[in-house]
Structures are given as C-alpha cells and as structure tokens.
C-alpha cells in the first residue's frame, strides 16, 4: 500500500519569511545565504533516529558523567590549590622535553592513551595538549567506548580514530558520506560498505584458529590478532589473511580458505559503530555532524517502494553536501521546499519519521551500491 504525507504527524514549524523572488537556488547561492541554508535543511532534511540500531552503540546517558573529562584538562583544583600541587613526576619520561612527550602521546593506542591520562595531573596536561586527542575525546567518545568494551582499543592508534573522524566520505568506496566506523581497522565507511565490502568482512575466531592450526584461546591470549569481544569473538578477515600468510601460506591458498567461511551480515554490523564527521578548518576547530538524510527521498519511497527509491532514501549526507549537491537535483526535496513556501509555511512530515527508532533499523542489503534500512534484525548468510 503506497504511503504519502501523513497529515496527522508532526509538522515542521515555519521559519522566518524569505525572499520569494526566486524558487531555485544553486549550491553557491545557498551556501552564501546562511539563513536560507538553515531553512532548507530544516524543511527537507532530517537525522535518522534509527541509524545506530544495527551496529555497536553506547547509550549517551551512560557516559554523560565522564564525557567532559576524556582527553580534557582537569578543571577541579586540588585541596591546597598551589602551584606545587600540579608538579607531578613522570619518572624517566619526565626527563624529556614537553614537546617530545606530546609527540609520544600522539603515537599511543586508545587504551594506552587513556591509561596515561590517569597517571597524574601532569600526564593529563601533556596528553590534552595534543589537539588530535582533544578532538577525539570531544567528538568520538562513543567510538572510543566501543573500542574499549570490545577489547580493540589496544590495537587501534588514537591518530587512526582521528583520521577517520576528520574524513567525510567512505574510505572504501569514496562515493557516499561515511557515517560509520569499522572498528577492527578504524576505517570510515558507509552503510553499504559495512554490509558488502570485502574489507569489512569478519569471521569467528574459532574458524581462524582452525585454519591456523591454533586454538582460539591461544590466538586471543597472545594478542596476535585484533579480536573483537562481543557475544562471540570475531576477527576481521583481512587480519586473518595476514595471519595465515605469515604462517607460510601463499596469498591464493589463504584466500581459498577464507572463501569457504560463511559471510554474516550480523557479525559485520557487530564490528561497526557510528562516527560523526569533524571538518578540519583553518583553526583546527569545528562542529561534528552525524550526517543527514533527505525527507523528500523518504516521501518518494513511501509513495513507491522501489529499490531505486530505497537506495536514495538510505543515503546520508553532510550538511554542505546536501545543500550543494543533493538538494539541487532532488525533485522530491524541492517539492517539499516549494510546499513550505520557501520556509514560511509548515509542511507535513513523512509518515515514517513519526515511527522513529522504535520501528525500524538499518539493515543493508548485499548489493555493491545498495543498502536497505528496513529490518531490525539480520540473519547469517
């Protein structure tokens, strides 16, 4: 049954009146008109509330108490509040110049960086002097928590997380906004690549151990592989290939072995988490954005449940990308904008938006360029 706009759902409130002289805006004109850009985003885009459901995620409230302290300077003064209270010893490391210690901190893995920040106040001050670490703590806390809880934090350098945080597009296909992080390799990727790319394929540790002639426990305990600890221990297939080749198997033989392993969509999602995008500006500061989706594409999908509309509905964009590229070519989004009288009149929301995260969750299909966000569960393939 085709669905159109649901007049009973909440509406987008009217924005300030705009110049009605023109109903067509180029990307350059929109970007140069901050008010107009905000109105267009308000009317024609939205943040999907269900995007984190199929992947590993952390409830924000669980870490509100520490959110402002991760890789941040300590602001609570000591009891005596004297200068000497801040002069804590770093041992042999303290003999190095401050700049060299900061350079060492930039090379730490996530787990080591957090442990070092807990040594004393001096260690915290050195660590928080590194801009990249401050940005990771401020904008990628959920990803850090996933890395820590799954045991991958000792294998992932903080700078790799920062590189992913400040990369906008999918590092695997380069064709879409990458709203996700493949945790075992700290790779920015889109939902379609999480579901289909060979680079995000994962396997049970027990299968890797069997192929390598080692027990899963020995592989895990020795720390030879970045093992993700979830309900089951899983490993990125690319790491398994490296292990097999390191044992003397040639690349073709190793590929033939892993090709026999089942590919699980569920396991792929367990190895990924959401990651916002932080734009690198001239000052090195910026606001992170999780990506937006198009309301017009959602309306078109509700009217015609076709694969083409599904693919467009499931895409994410940065705000700048949405305004400069997608809005210019999306007839459904432009129709919403005209219906709002260029931001001066309320328009009905798509019916699906009222259902939110309690109804559906992303579940990408196994097609190279298509993802389907229609089911809250996935089956092993």
mmCIF file of C-alpha atoms in Angstrom:
data_model
loop_
_atom_site.group_PDB
_atom_site.id
_atom_site.type_symbol
_atom_site.label_atom_id
_atom_site.label_comp_id
_atom_site.label_asym_id
_atom_site.label_seq_id
_atom_site.Cartn_x
_atom_site.Cartn_y
_atom_site.Cartn_z
ATOM 1 C CA UNK A 1 0.000 0.000 0.000
ATOM 2 C CA UNK A 2 1.540 3.272 -1.079
ATOM 3 C CA UNK A 3 2.041 5.876 1.594
ATOM 4 C CA UNK A 4 2.192 9.630 1.106
ATOM 5 C CA UNK A 5 2.383 12.508 3.536
ATOM 6 C CA UNK A 6 0.597 11.780 6.796
ATOM 7 C CA UNK A 7 -1.328 14.876 7.791
ATOM 8 C CA UNK A 8 -1.650 13.610 11.370
ATOM 9 C CA UNK A 9 2.084 13.557 12.008
ATOM 10 C CA UNK A 10 4.036 16.498 13.490
ATOM 11 C CA UNK A 11 4.861 19.351 11.172
ATOM 12 C CA UNK A 12 7.942 21.432 10.691
ATOM 13 C CA UNK A 13 7.332 24.862 12.110
ATOM 14 C CA UNK A 14 7.569 27.902 9.857
ATOM 15 C CA UNK A 15 10.826 29.748 9.654
ATOM 16 C CA UNK A 16 11.376 33.428 9.083
ATOM 17 C CA UNK A 17 9.920 34.732 5.799
ATOM 18 C CA UNK A 18 12.316 34.593 2.895
ATOM 19 C CA UNK A 19 12.673 36.377 -0.392
ATOM 20 C CA UNK A 20 10.105 34.827 -2.753
ATOM 21 C CA UNK A 21 11.700 36.322 -5.825
ATOM 22 C CA UNK A 22 13.312 33.054 -6.790
ATOM 23 C CA UNK A 23 12.391 29.430 -6.093
ATOM 24 C CA UNK A 24 15.606 27.956 -7.498
ATOM 25 C CA UNK A 25 18.896 28.134 -5.616
ATOM 26 C CA UNK A 26 22.291 26.978 -6.726
ATOM 27 C CA UNK A 27 24.686 25.420 -4.243
ATOM 28 C CA UNK A 28 26.848 28.558 -4.191
ATOM 29 C CA UNK A 29 23.868 30.823 -3.521
ATOM 30 C CA UNK A 30 22.590 28.586 -0.742
ATOM 31 C CA UNK A 31 25.989 28.375 0.941
ATOM 32 C CA UNK A 32 26.356 32.154 0.813
ATOM 33 C CA UNK A 33 22.955 32.628 2.459
ATOM 34 C CA UNK A 34 23.243 31.133 5.947
ATOM 35 C CA UNK A 35 19.617 31.765 6.854
ATOM 36 C CA UNK A 36 18.330 30.241 3.631
ATOM 37 C CA UNK A 37 20.579 27.195 4.050
ATOM 38 C CA UNK A 38 19.291 26.600 7.582
ATOM 39 C CA UNK A 39 15.678 26.863 6.396
ATOM 40 C CA UNK A 40 16.238 24.391 3.558
ATOM 41 C CA UNK A 41 17.904 21.910 5.915
ATOM 42 C CA UNK A 42 15.068 22.292 8.428
ATOM 43 C CA UNK A 43 12.373 21.625 5.841
ATOM 44 C CA UNK A 44 13.967 18.997 3.597
ATOM 45 C CA UNK A 45 16.462 17.011 5.720
ATOM 46 C CA UNK A 46 16.447 15.087 8.992
ATOM 47 C CA UNK A 47 18.690 12.992 11.189
ATOM 48 C CA UNK A 48 17.670 9.352 11.182
ATOM 49 C CA UNK A 49 16.988 8.208 14.729
ATOM 50 C CA UNK A 50 17.437 4.529 13.896
ATOM 51 C CA UNK A 51 20.839 4.633 12.212
ATOM 52 C CA UNK A 52 22.747 3.287 15.212
ATOM 53 C CA UNK A 53 20.428 0.363 15.989
ATOM 54 C CA UNK A 54 22.061 -2.446 13.956
ATOM 55 C CA UNK A 55 25.650 -1.534 14.858
ATOM 56 C CA UNK A 56 27.509 -1.498 18.165
ATOM 57 C CA UNK A 57 26.388 1.550 20.108
ATOM 58 C CA UNK A 58 26.561 3.118 23.554
ATOM 59 C CA UNK A 59 23.652 4.911 25.181
ATOM 60 C CA UNK A 60 24.766 8.541 25.611
ATOM 61 C CA UNK A 61 23.465 8.752 29.174
ATOM 62 C CA UNK A 62 25.852 6.015 30.291
ATOM 63 C CA UNK A 63 28.806 8.337 29.815
ATOM 64 C CA UNK A 64 27.421 11.802 30.495
ATOM 65 C CA UNK A 65 29.361 11.942 33.776
ATOM 66 C CA UNK A 66 32.734 11.474 32.061
ATOM 67 C CA UNK A 67 32.002 12.996 28.658
ATOM 68 C CA UNK A 68 33.720 16.265 29.562
ATOM 69 C CA UNK A 69 36.810 14.581 31.047
ATOM 70 C CA UNK A 70 38.085 12.229 28.328
ATOM 71 C CA UNK A 71 41.280 13.743 26.899
ATOM 72 C CA UNK A 72 40.380 17.043 28.557
ATOM 73 C CA UNK A 73 42.340 19.052 31.174
ATOM 74 C CA UNK A 74 41.343 18.551 34.787
ATOM 75 C CA UNK A 75 39.412 21.581 35.977
ATOM 76 C CA UNK A 76 38.872 20.620 39.623
ATOM 77 C CA UNK A 77 41.515 22.344 41.784
ATOM 78 C CA UNK A 78 43.434 20.393 44.384
ATOM 79 C CA UNK A 79 42.830 20.893 48.102
ATOM 80 C CA UNK A 80 45.674 23.362 48.658
ATOM 81 C CA UNK A 81 45.376 24.971 45.222
ATOM 82 C CA UNK A 82 49.101 25.686 44.994
ATOM 83 C CA UNK A 83 51.423 25.531 42.036
ATOM 84 C CA UNK A 84 53.318 22.633 43.590
ATOM 85 C CA UNK A 85 50.168 20.516 43.504
ATOM 86 C CA UNK A 86 50.348 20.485 39.702
ATOM 87 C CA UNK A 87 54.029 19.478 39.538
ATOM 88 C CA UNK A 88 53.686 15.704 39.439
ATOM 89 C CA UNK A 89 56.606 13.493 38.436
ATOM 90 C CA UNK A 90 56.538 11.467 35.205
ATOM 91 C CA UNK A 91 59.582 9.451 36.174
ATOM 92 C CA UNK A 92 62.150 8.816 33.454
ATOM 93 C CA UNK A 93 59.714 10.131 30.866
ATOM 94 C CA UNK A 94 59.768 13.483 32.631
ATOM 95 C CA UNK A 95 63.396 13.998 31.607
ATOM 96 C CA UNK A 96 62.262 14.555 28.033
ATOM 97 C CA UNK A 97 61.136 17.968 26.786
ATOM 98 C CA UNK A 98 57.397 18.590 26.906
ATOM 99 C CA UNK A 99 57.196 18.597 23.107
ATOM 100 C CA UNK A 100 58.773 15.158 22.799
ATOM 101 C CA UNK A 101 56.417 13.686 25.388
ATOM 102 C CA UNK A 102 53.491 15.137 23.423
ATOM 103 C CA UNK A 103 54.860 13.513 20.254
ATOM 104 C CA UNK A 104 54.979 10.167 22.049
ATOM 105 C CA UNK A 105 51.375 10.636 23.184
ATOM 106 C CA UNK A 106 50.279 11.104 19.577
ATOM 107 C CA UNK A 107 51.526 7.605 18.766
ATOM 108 C CA UNK A 108 49.676 5.818 21.578
ATOM 109 C CA UNK A 109 46.837 3.385 21.059
ATOM 110 C CA UNK A 110 43.461 4.241 22.562
ATOM 111 C CA UNK A 111 43.874 2.094 25.681
ATOM 112 C CA UNK A 112 47.399 3.340 26.430
ATOM 113 C CA UNK A 113 46.384 6.973 25.967
ATOM 114 C CA UNK A 114 43.547 6.612 28.458
ATOM 115 C CA UNK A 115 45.776 4.842 30.979
ATOM 116 C CA UNK A 116 48.450 7.521 30.645
ATOM 117 C CA UNK A 117 45.871 10.251 31.220
ATOM 118 C CA UNK A 118 45.077 8.628 34.581
ATOM 119 C CA UNK A 119 48.679 8.648 35.858
ATOM 120 C CA UNK A 120 48.572 12.141 37.348
ATOM 121 C CA UNK A 121 47.722 15.739 36.562
ATOM 122 C CA UNK A 122 50.939 16.383 34.651
ATOM 123 C CA UNK A 123 50.319 13.404 32.384
ATOM 124 C CA UNK A 124 46.805 14.674 31.751
ATOM 125 C CA UNK A 125 48.084 18.140 30.852
ATOM 126 C CA UNK A 126 50.635 16.718 28.425
ATOM 127 C CA UNK A 127 48.063 14.476 26.784
ATOM 128 C CA UNK A 128 45.418 17.162 26.429
ATOM 129 C CA UNK A 129 47.910 19.492 24.774
ATOM 130 C CA UNK A 130 47.604 17.273 21.683
ATOM 131 C CA UNK A 131 44.847 18.731 19.507
ATOM 132 C CA UNK A 132 44.001 15.436 17.805
ATOM 133 C CA UNK A 133 43.379 13.707 21.128
ATOM 134 C CA UNK A 134 41.159 16.535 22.376
ATOM 135 C CA UNK A 135 39.014 16.283 19.256
ATOM 136 C CA UNK A 136 38.732 12.501 19.515
ATOM 137 C CA UNK A 137 37.617 12.798 23.140
ATOM 138 C CA UNK A 138 35.111 15.519 22.333
ATOM 139 C CA UNK A 139 33.548 14.083 19.180
ATOM 140 C CA UNK A 140 34.269 10.329 19.042
ATOM 141 C CA UNK A 141 33.567 9.253 22.618
ATOM 142 C CA UNK A 142 31.028 6.614 21.596
ATOM 143 C CA UNK A 143 33.530 5.059 19.191
ATOM 144 C CA UNK A 144 36.174 5.068 21.939
ATOM 145 C CA UNK A 145 33.765 3.288 24.282
ATOM 146 C CA UNK A 146 33.009 0.627 21.660
ATOM 147 C CA UNK A 147 36.736 0.066 21.107
ATOM 148 C CA UNK A 148 37.310 -0.268 24.850
ATOM 149 C CA UNK A 149 34.359 -2.560 25.518
ATOM 150 C CA UNK A 150 35.202 -4.887 22.645
ATOM 151 C CA UNK A 151 38.896 -5.147 23.519
ATOM 152 C CA UNK A 152 40.076 -3.485 20.305
ATOM 153 C CA UNK A 153 41.408 -0.336 21.991
ATOM 154 C CA UNK A 154 44.896 -1.826 22.463
ATOM 155 C CA UNK A 155 45.156 -2.413 18.707
ATOM 156 C CA UNK A 156 43.844 0.923 17.386
ATOM 157 C CA UNK A 157 46.047 4.070 17.478
ATOM 158 C CA UNK A 158 44.323 7.266 18.572
ATOM 159 C CA UNK A 159 45.525 9.003 15.403
ATOM 160 C CA UNK A 160 43.735 6.383 13.294
ATOM 161 C CA UNK A 161 40.488 7.282 15.041
ATOM 162 C CA UNK A 162 41.212 10.969 14.451
ATOM 163 C CA UNK A 163 41.928 10.339 10.772
ATOM 164 C CA UNK A 164 38.584 8.571 10.425
ATOM 165 C CA UNK A 165 36.820 11.313 12.406
ATOM 166 C CA UNK A 166 38.063 14.002 10.022
ATOM 167 C CA UNK A 167 37.337 12.042 6.833
ATOM 168 C CA UNK A 168 33.944 12.828 5.331
ATOM 169 C CA UNK A 169 33.401 10.196 2.664
ATOM 170 C CA UNK A 170 33.581 6.423 2.847
ATOM 171 C CA UNK A 171 37.237 5.346 2.689
ATOM 172 C CA UNK A 172 36.299 2.154 0.846
ATOM 173 C CA UNK A 173 34.059 3.326 -1.999
ATOM 174 C CA UNK A 174 34.504 7.097 -1.821
ATOM 175 C CA UNK A 175 31.029 7.512 -3.262
ATOM 176 C CA UNK A 176 28.987 8.304 -0.159
ATOM 177 C CA UNK A 177 29.080 10.060 3.194
ATOM 178 C CA UNK A 178 30.638 7.640 5.659
ATOM 179 C CA UNK A 179 28.590 7.659 8.838
ATOM 180 C CA UNK A 180 30.168 4.540 10.332
ATOM 181 C CA UNK A 181 33.475 3.231 11.678
ATOM 182 C CA UNK A 182 34.658 -0.316 11.034
ATOM 183 C CA UNK A 183 36.193 -0.856 14.461
ATOM 184 C CA UNK A 184 38.880 -3.532 13.812
ATOM 185 C CA UNK A 185 40.722 -1.252 11.386
ATOM 186 C CA UNK A 186 39.307 2.176 12.381
ATOM 187 C CA UNK A 187 38.086 2.704 8.811
ATOM 188 C CA UNK A 188 35.459 5.293 7.889
ATOM 189 C CA UNK A 189 32.780 3.633 5.755
ATOM 190 C CA UNK A 190 29.204 3.919 4.556
ATOM 191 C CA UNK A 191 26.417 1.501 5.424
ATOM 192 C CA UNK A 192 26.574 -0.264 2.053
ATOM 193 C CA UNK A 193 30.277 -0.991 2.519
ATOM 194 C CA UNK A 194 29.737 -2.239 6.073
ATOM 195 C CA UNK A 195 27.332 -4.784 4.604
ATOM 196 C CA UNK A 196 29.119 -5.730 1.394
ATOM 197 C CA UNK A 197 32.771 -4.704 1.165
ATOM 198 C CA UNK A 198 35.442 -7.424 1.407
ATOM 199 C CA UNK A 199 37.351 -5.029 3.681
ATOM 200 C CA UNK A 200 34.623 -5.206 6.351
ATOM 201 C CA UNK A 201 34.106 -8.948 6.275
ATOM 202 C CA UNK A 202 34.582 -10.676 9.641
ATOM 203 C CA UNK A 203 34.756 -14.276 10.846
ATOM 204 C CA UNK A 204 34.543 -16.227 14.077
ATOM 205 C CA UNK A 205 37.873 -16.550 15.872
ATOM 206 C CA UNK A 206 37.349 -20.309 16.120
ATOM 207 C CA UNK A 207 37.438 -20.621 12.309
ATOM 208 C CA UNK A 208 40.627 -18.585 12.139
ATOM 209 C CA UNK A 209 42.234 -20.759 14.800
ATOM 210 C CA UNK A 210 41.233 -23.935 12.992
ATOM 211 C CA UNK A 211 42.747 -22.694 9.727
ATOM 212 C CA UNK A 212 45.922 -21.572 11.502
ATOM 213 C CA UNK A 213 46.289 -24.782 13.478
ATOM 214 C CA UNK A 214 45.952 -22.936 16.770
ATOM 215 C CA UNK A 215 43.287 -22.746 19.423
ATOM 216 C CA UNK A 216 41.098 -19.669 19.555
ATOM 217 C CA UNK A 217 42.157 -19.113 23.155
ATOM 218 C CA UNK A 218 45.848 -19.062 22.270
ATOM 219 C CA UNK A 219 45.271 -16.563 19.471
ATOM 220 C CA UNK A 220 43.262 -14.340 21.792
ATOM 221 C CA UNK A 221 45.593 -14.573 24.785
ATOM 222 C CA UNK A 222 48.728 -13.972 22.749
ATOM 223 C CA UNK A 223 47.314 -10.750 21.348
ATOM 224 C CA UNK A 224 48.404 -11.738 17.857
ATOM 225 C CA UNK A 225 45.102 -10.638 16.353
ATOM 226 C CA UNK A 226 42.792 -7.678 16.990
ATOM 227 C CA UNK A 227 39.939 -9.769 18.410
ATOM 228 C CA UNK A 228 36.555 -8.127 18.879
ATOM 229 C CA UNK A 229 34.871 -9.445 22.008
ATOM 230 C CA UNK A 230 31.098 -9.429 21.649
ATOM 231 C CA UNK A 231 28.660 -12.285 22.176
ATOM 232 C CA UNK A 232 31.206 -14.240 20.162
ATOM 233 C CA UNK A 233 34.842 -13.451 19.440
ATOM 234 C CA UNK A 234 35.263 -12.241 15.880
ATOM 235 C CA UNK A 235 38.168 -11.114 13.712
ATOM 236 C CA UNK A 236 38.406 -9.052 10.534
ATOM 237 C CA UNK A 237 39.058 -11.384 7.614
ATOM 238 C CA UNK A 238 41.880 -9.153 6.383
ATOM 239 C CA UNK A 239 43.672 -9.738 9.702
ATOM 240 C CA UNK A 240 43.033 -13.473 9.398
ATOM 241 C CA UNK A 241 44.560 -13.451 5.911
ATOM 242 C CA UNK A 242 47.660 -11.698 7.226
ATOM 243 C CA UNK A 243 48.000 -14.331 9.953
ATOM 244 C CA UNK A 244 47.679 -17.231 7.515
ATOM 245 C CA UNK A 245 50.171 -15.723 5.087
ATOM 246 C CA UNK A 246 52.548 -15.114 7.984
ATOM 247 C CA UNK A 247 52.459 -18.843 8.679
ATOM 248 C CA UNK A 248 53.768 -19.638 5.227
ATOM 249 C CA UNK A 249 50.568 -19.992 3.215
ATOM 250 C CA UNK A 250 50.615 -18.163 -0.089
ATOM 251 C CA UNK A 251 48.008 -15.499 -0.769
ATOM 252 C CA UNK A 252 45.963 -17.694 -3.118
ATOM 253 C CA UNK A 253 45.770 -20.543 -0.609
ATOM 254 C CA UNK A 254 44.806 -18.170 2.204
ATOM 255 C CA UNK A 255 42.081 -16.599 0.054
ATOM 256 C CA UNK A 256 40.720 -20.035 -0.811
ATOM 257 C CA UNK A 257 40.496 -20.936 2.888
ATOM 258 C CA UNK A 258 38.604 -17.809 3.946
ATOM 259 C CA UNK A 259 36.293 -18.028 0.921
ATOM 260 C CA UNK A 260 34.769 -21.134 2.485
ATOM 261 C CA UNK A 261 33.789 -19.271 5.640
ATOM 262 C CA UNK A 262 30.183 -18.012 5.805
ATOM 263 C CA UNK A 263 29.724 -14.261 5.464
ATOM 264 C CA UNK A 264 27.487 -12.921 8.226
ATOM 265 C CA UNK A 265 25.673 -9.606 7.987
ATOM 266 C CA UNK A 266 25.051 -9.733 11.729
ATOM 267 C CA UNK A 267 28.757 -10.049 12.502
ATOM 268 C CA UNK A 268 29.597 -7.234 10.103
ATOM 269 C CA UNK A 269 27.254 -4.902 11.978
ATOM 270 C CA UNK A 270 28.693 -6.012 15.329
ATOM 271 C CA UNK A 271 32.106 -4.833 14.141
ATOM 272 C CA UNK A 272 30.898 -1.332 13.213
ATOM 273 C CA UNK A 273 29.707 1.723 15.095
ATOM 274 C CA UNK A 274 28.542 5.224 14.222
ATOM 275 C CA UNK A 275 31.041 8.059 13.858
ATOM 276 C CA UNK A 276 30.288 11.740 13.196
ATOM 277 C CA UNK A 277 32.317 13.817 10.785
ATOM 278 C CA UNK A 278 34.523 16.660 12.034
ATOM 279 C CA UNK A 279 35.575 19.138 9.385
ATOM 280 C CA UNK A 280 39.147 20.359 9.616
ATOM 281 C CA UNK A 281 39.061 24.144 9.433
ATOM 282 C CA UNK A 282 41.866 26.662 9.384
ATOM 283 C CA UNK A 283 41.699 26.961 13.182
ATOM 284 C CA UNK A 284 41.564 23.215 13.668
ATOM 285 C CA UNK A 285 38.158 23.538 15.308
ATOM 286 C CA UNK A 286 34.704 22.671 14.059
ATOM 287 C CA UNK A 287 31.378 21.097 14.842
ATOM 288 C CA UNK A 288 30.997 17.365 14.281
ATOM 289 C CA UNK A 289 27.981 16.221 12.301
ATOM 290 C CA UNK A 290 26.491 12.720 12.110
ATOM 291 C CA UNK A 291 25.050 13.203 8.638
ATOM 292 C CA UNK A 292 21.538 13.973 7.456
ATOM 293 C CA UNK A 293 19.035 12.148 5.263
ATOM 294 C CA UNK A 294 16.569 13.566 2.757
ATOM 295 C CA UNK A 295 12.906 13.922 3.706
ATOM 296 C CA UNK A 296 11.992 14.179 0.051
ATOM 297 C CA UNK A 297 13.566 10.800 -0.693
ATOM 298 C CA UNK A 298 11.659 9.343 2.263
ATOM 299 C CA UNK A 299 8.381 10.713 0.877
ATOM 300 C CA UNK A 300 9.198 9.278 -2.562
ATOM 301 C CA UNK A 301 9.949 5.877 -1.013
ATOM 302 C CA UNK A 302 6.666 5.859 0.919
ATOM 303 C CA UNK A 303 4.841 6.509 -2.356
ATOM 304 C CA UNK A 304 6.749 3.863 -4.334
ATOM 305 C CA UNK A 305 8.607 1.067 -2.521
ATOM 306 C CA UNK A 306 11.145 0.522 -5.299
ATOM 307 C CA UNK A 307 14.825 -0.381 -4.979
ATOM 308 C CA UNK A 308 15.861 2.911 -6.573
ATOM 309 C CA UNK A 309 13.883 4.944 -4.060
ATOM 310 C CA UNK A 310 15.141 2.715 -1.258
ATOM 311 C CA UNK A 311 18.760 3.360 -2.195
ATOM 312 C CA UNK A 312 18.220 7.123 -2.275
ATOM 313 C CA UNK A 313 16.277 7.053 0.994
ATOM 314 C CA UNK A 314 19.121 5.257 2.758
ATOM 315 C CA UNK A 315 21.882 7.689 1.819
ATOM 316 C CA UNK A 316 23.483 10.066 4.294
ATOM 317 C CA UNK A 317 24.990 13.471 3.542
ATOM 318 C CA UNK A 318 26.994 16.135 5.274
ATOM 319 C CA UNK A 319 25.033 19.375 5.540
ATOM 320 C CA UNK A 320 27.236 21.096 2.970
ATOM 321 C CA UNK A 321 26.996 18.134 0.601
ATOM 322 C CA UNK A 322 23.213 18.005 0.962
ATOM 323 C CA UNK A 323 22.839 21.688 0.101
ATOM 324 C CA UNK A 324 25.420 21.921 -2.670
ATOM 325 C CA UNK A 325 24.743 18.621 -4.421
ATOM 326 C CA UNK A 326 21.676 16.639 -3.404
ATOM 327 C CA UNK A 327 19.077 19.380 -2.955
ATOM 328 C CA UNK A 328 19.842 20.787 -6.397
ATOM 329 C CA UNK A 329 18.931 17.505 -8.107
ATOM 330 C CA UNK A 330 16.260 16.017 -5.810
ATOM 331 C CA UNK A 331 12.820 16.865 -7.176
ATOM 332 C CA UNK A 332 11.080 15.458 -4.087
ATOM 333 C CA UNK A 333 13.089 17.709 -1.754
ATOM 334 C CA UNK A 334 12.449 20.729 -3.959
ATOM 335 C CA UNK A 335 8.738 19.911 -3.925
ATOM 336 C CA UNK A 336 8.771 19.956 -0.111
ATOM 337 C CA UNK A 337 10.588 23.277 -0.184
ATOM 338 C CA UNK A 338 8.033 24.811 -2.545
ATOM 339 C CA UNK A 339 5.183 23.430 -0.435
ATOM 340 C CA UNK A 340 6.651 25.238 2.576
ATOM 341 C CA UNK A 341 6.599 28.477 0.588
ATOM 342 C CA UNK A 342 10.348 28.650 0.991
ATOM 343 C CA UNK A 343 10.346 28.061 4.719
ATOM 344 C CA UNK A 344 7.432 30.312 5.665
ATOM 345 C CA UNK A 345 4.692 27.669 5.967
ATOM 346 C CA UNK A 346 4.530 24.336 7.835
ATOM 347 C CA UNK A 347 4.582 21.120 5.824
ATOM 348 C CA UNK A 348 3.583 17.607 6.965
ATOM 349 C CA UNK A 349 6.392 15.257 7.940
ATOM 350 C CA UNK A 350 6.815 11.883 6.181
ATOM 351 C CA UNK A 351 4.798 9.179 7.940
ATOM 352 C CA UNK A 352 7.863 7.058 8.740
ATOM 353 C CA UNK A 353 9.530 9.822 10.751
ATOM 354 C CA UNK A 354 6.852 9.545 13.427
ATOM 355 C CA UNK A 355 7.813 5.900 13.986
ATOM 356 C CA UNK A 356 11.470 6.674 14.660
ATOM 357 C CA UNK A 357 13.948 4.261 16.170
ATOM 358 C CA UNK A 358 11.276 2.078 17.791
ATOM 359 C CA UNK A 359 10.076 0.759 14.441
ATOM 360 C CA UNK A 360 12.911 0.126 12.014
ATOM 361 C CA UNK A 361 16.653 -0.155 11.972
ATOM 362 C CA UNK A 362 19.241 -0.092 9.178
ATOM 363 C CA UNK A 363 19.836 -3.479 7.582
ATOM 364 C CA UNK A 364 21.909 -3.063 4.456
ATOM 365 C CA UNK A 365 21.339 -5.393 1.531
ATOM 366 C CA UNK A 366 24.103 -7.346 -0.111
ATOM 367 C CA UNK A 367 24.434 -5.249 -3.222
ATOM 368 C CA UNK A 368 27.597 -3.307 -4.061
ATOM 369 C CA UNK A 369 25.873 0.078 -4.110
ATOM 370 C CA UNK A 370 22.579 -0.504 -2.357
ATOM 371 C CA UNK A 371 21.639 -0.584 1.290
ATOM 372 C CA UNK A 372 18.301 -1.400 2.843
ATOM 373 C CA UNK A 373 17.249 0.062 6.168
ATOM 374 C CA UNK A 374 14.083 -1.911 6.726
ATOM 375 C CA UNK A 375 14.577 -4.529 9.427
ATOM 376 C CA UNK A 376 15.824 -4.536 12.988
ATOM 377 C CA UNK A 377 17.431 -7.960 12.692
ATOM 378 C CA UNK A 378 19.825 -9.659 10.303
ATOM 379 C CA UNK A 379 20.408 -13.294 9.516
ATOM 380 C CA UNK A 380 23.717 -15.013 8.901
ATOM 381 C CA UNK A 381 24.461 -15.768 5.262
#
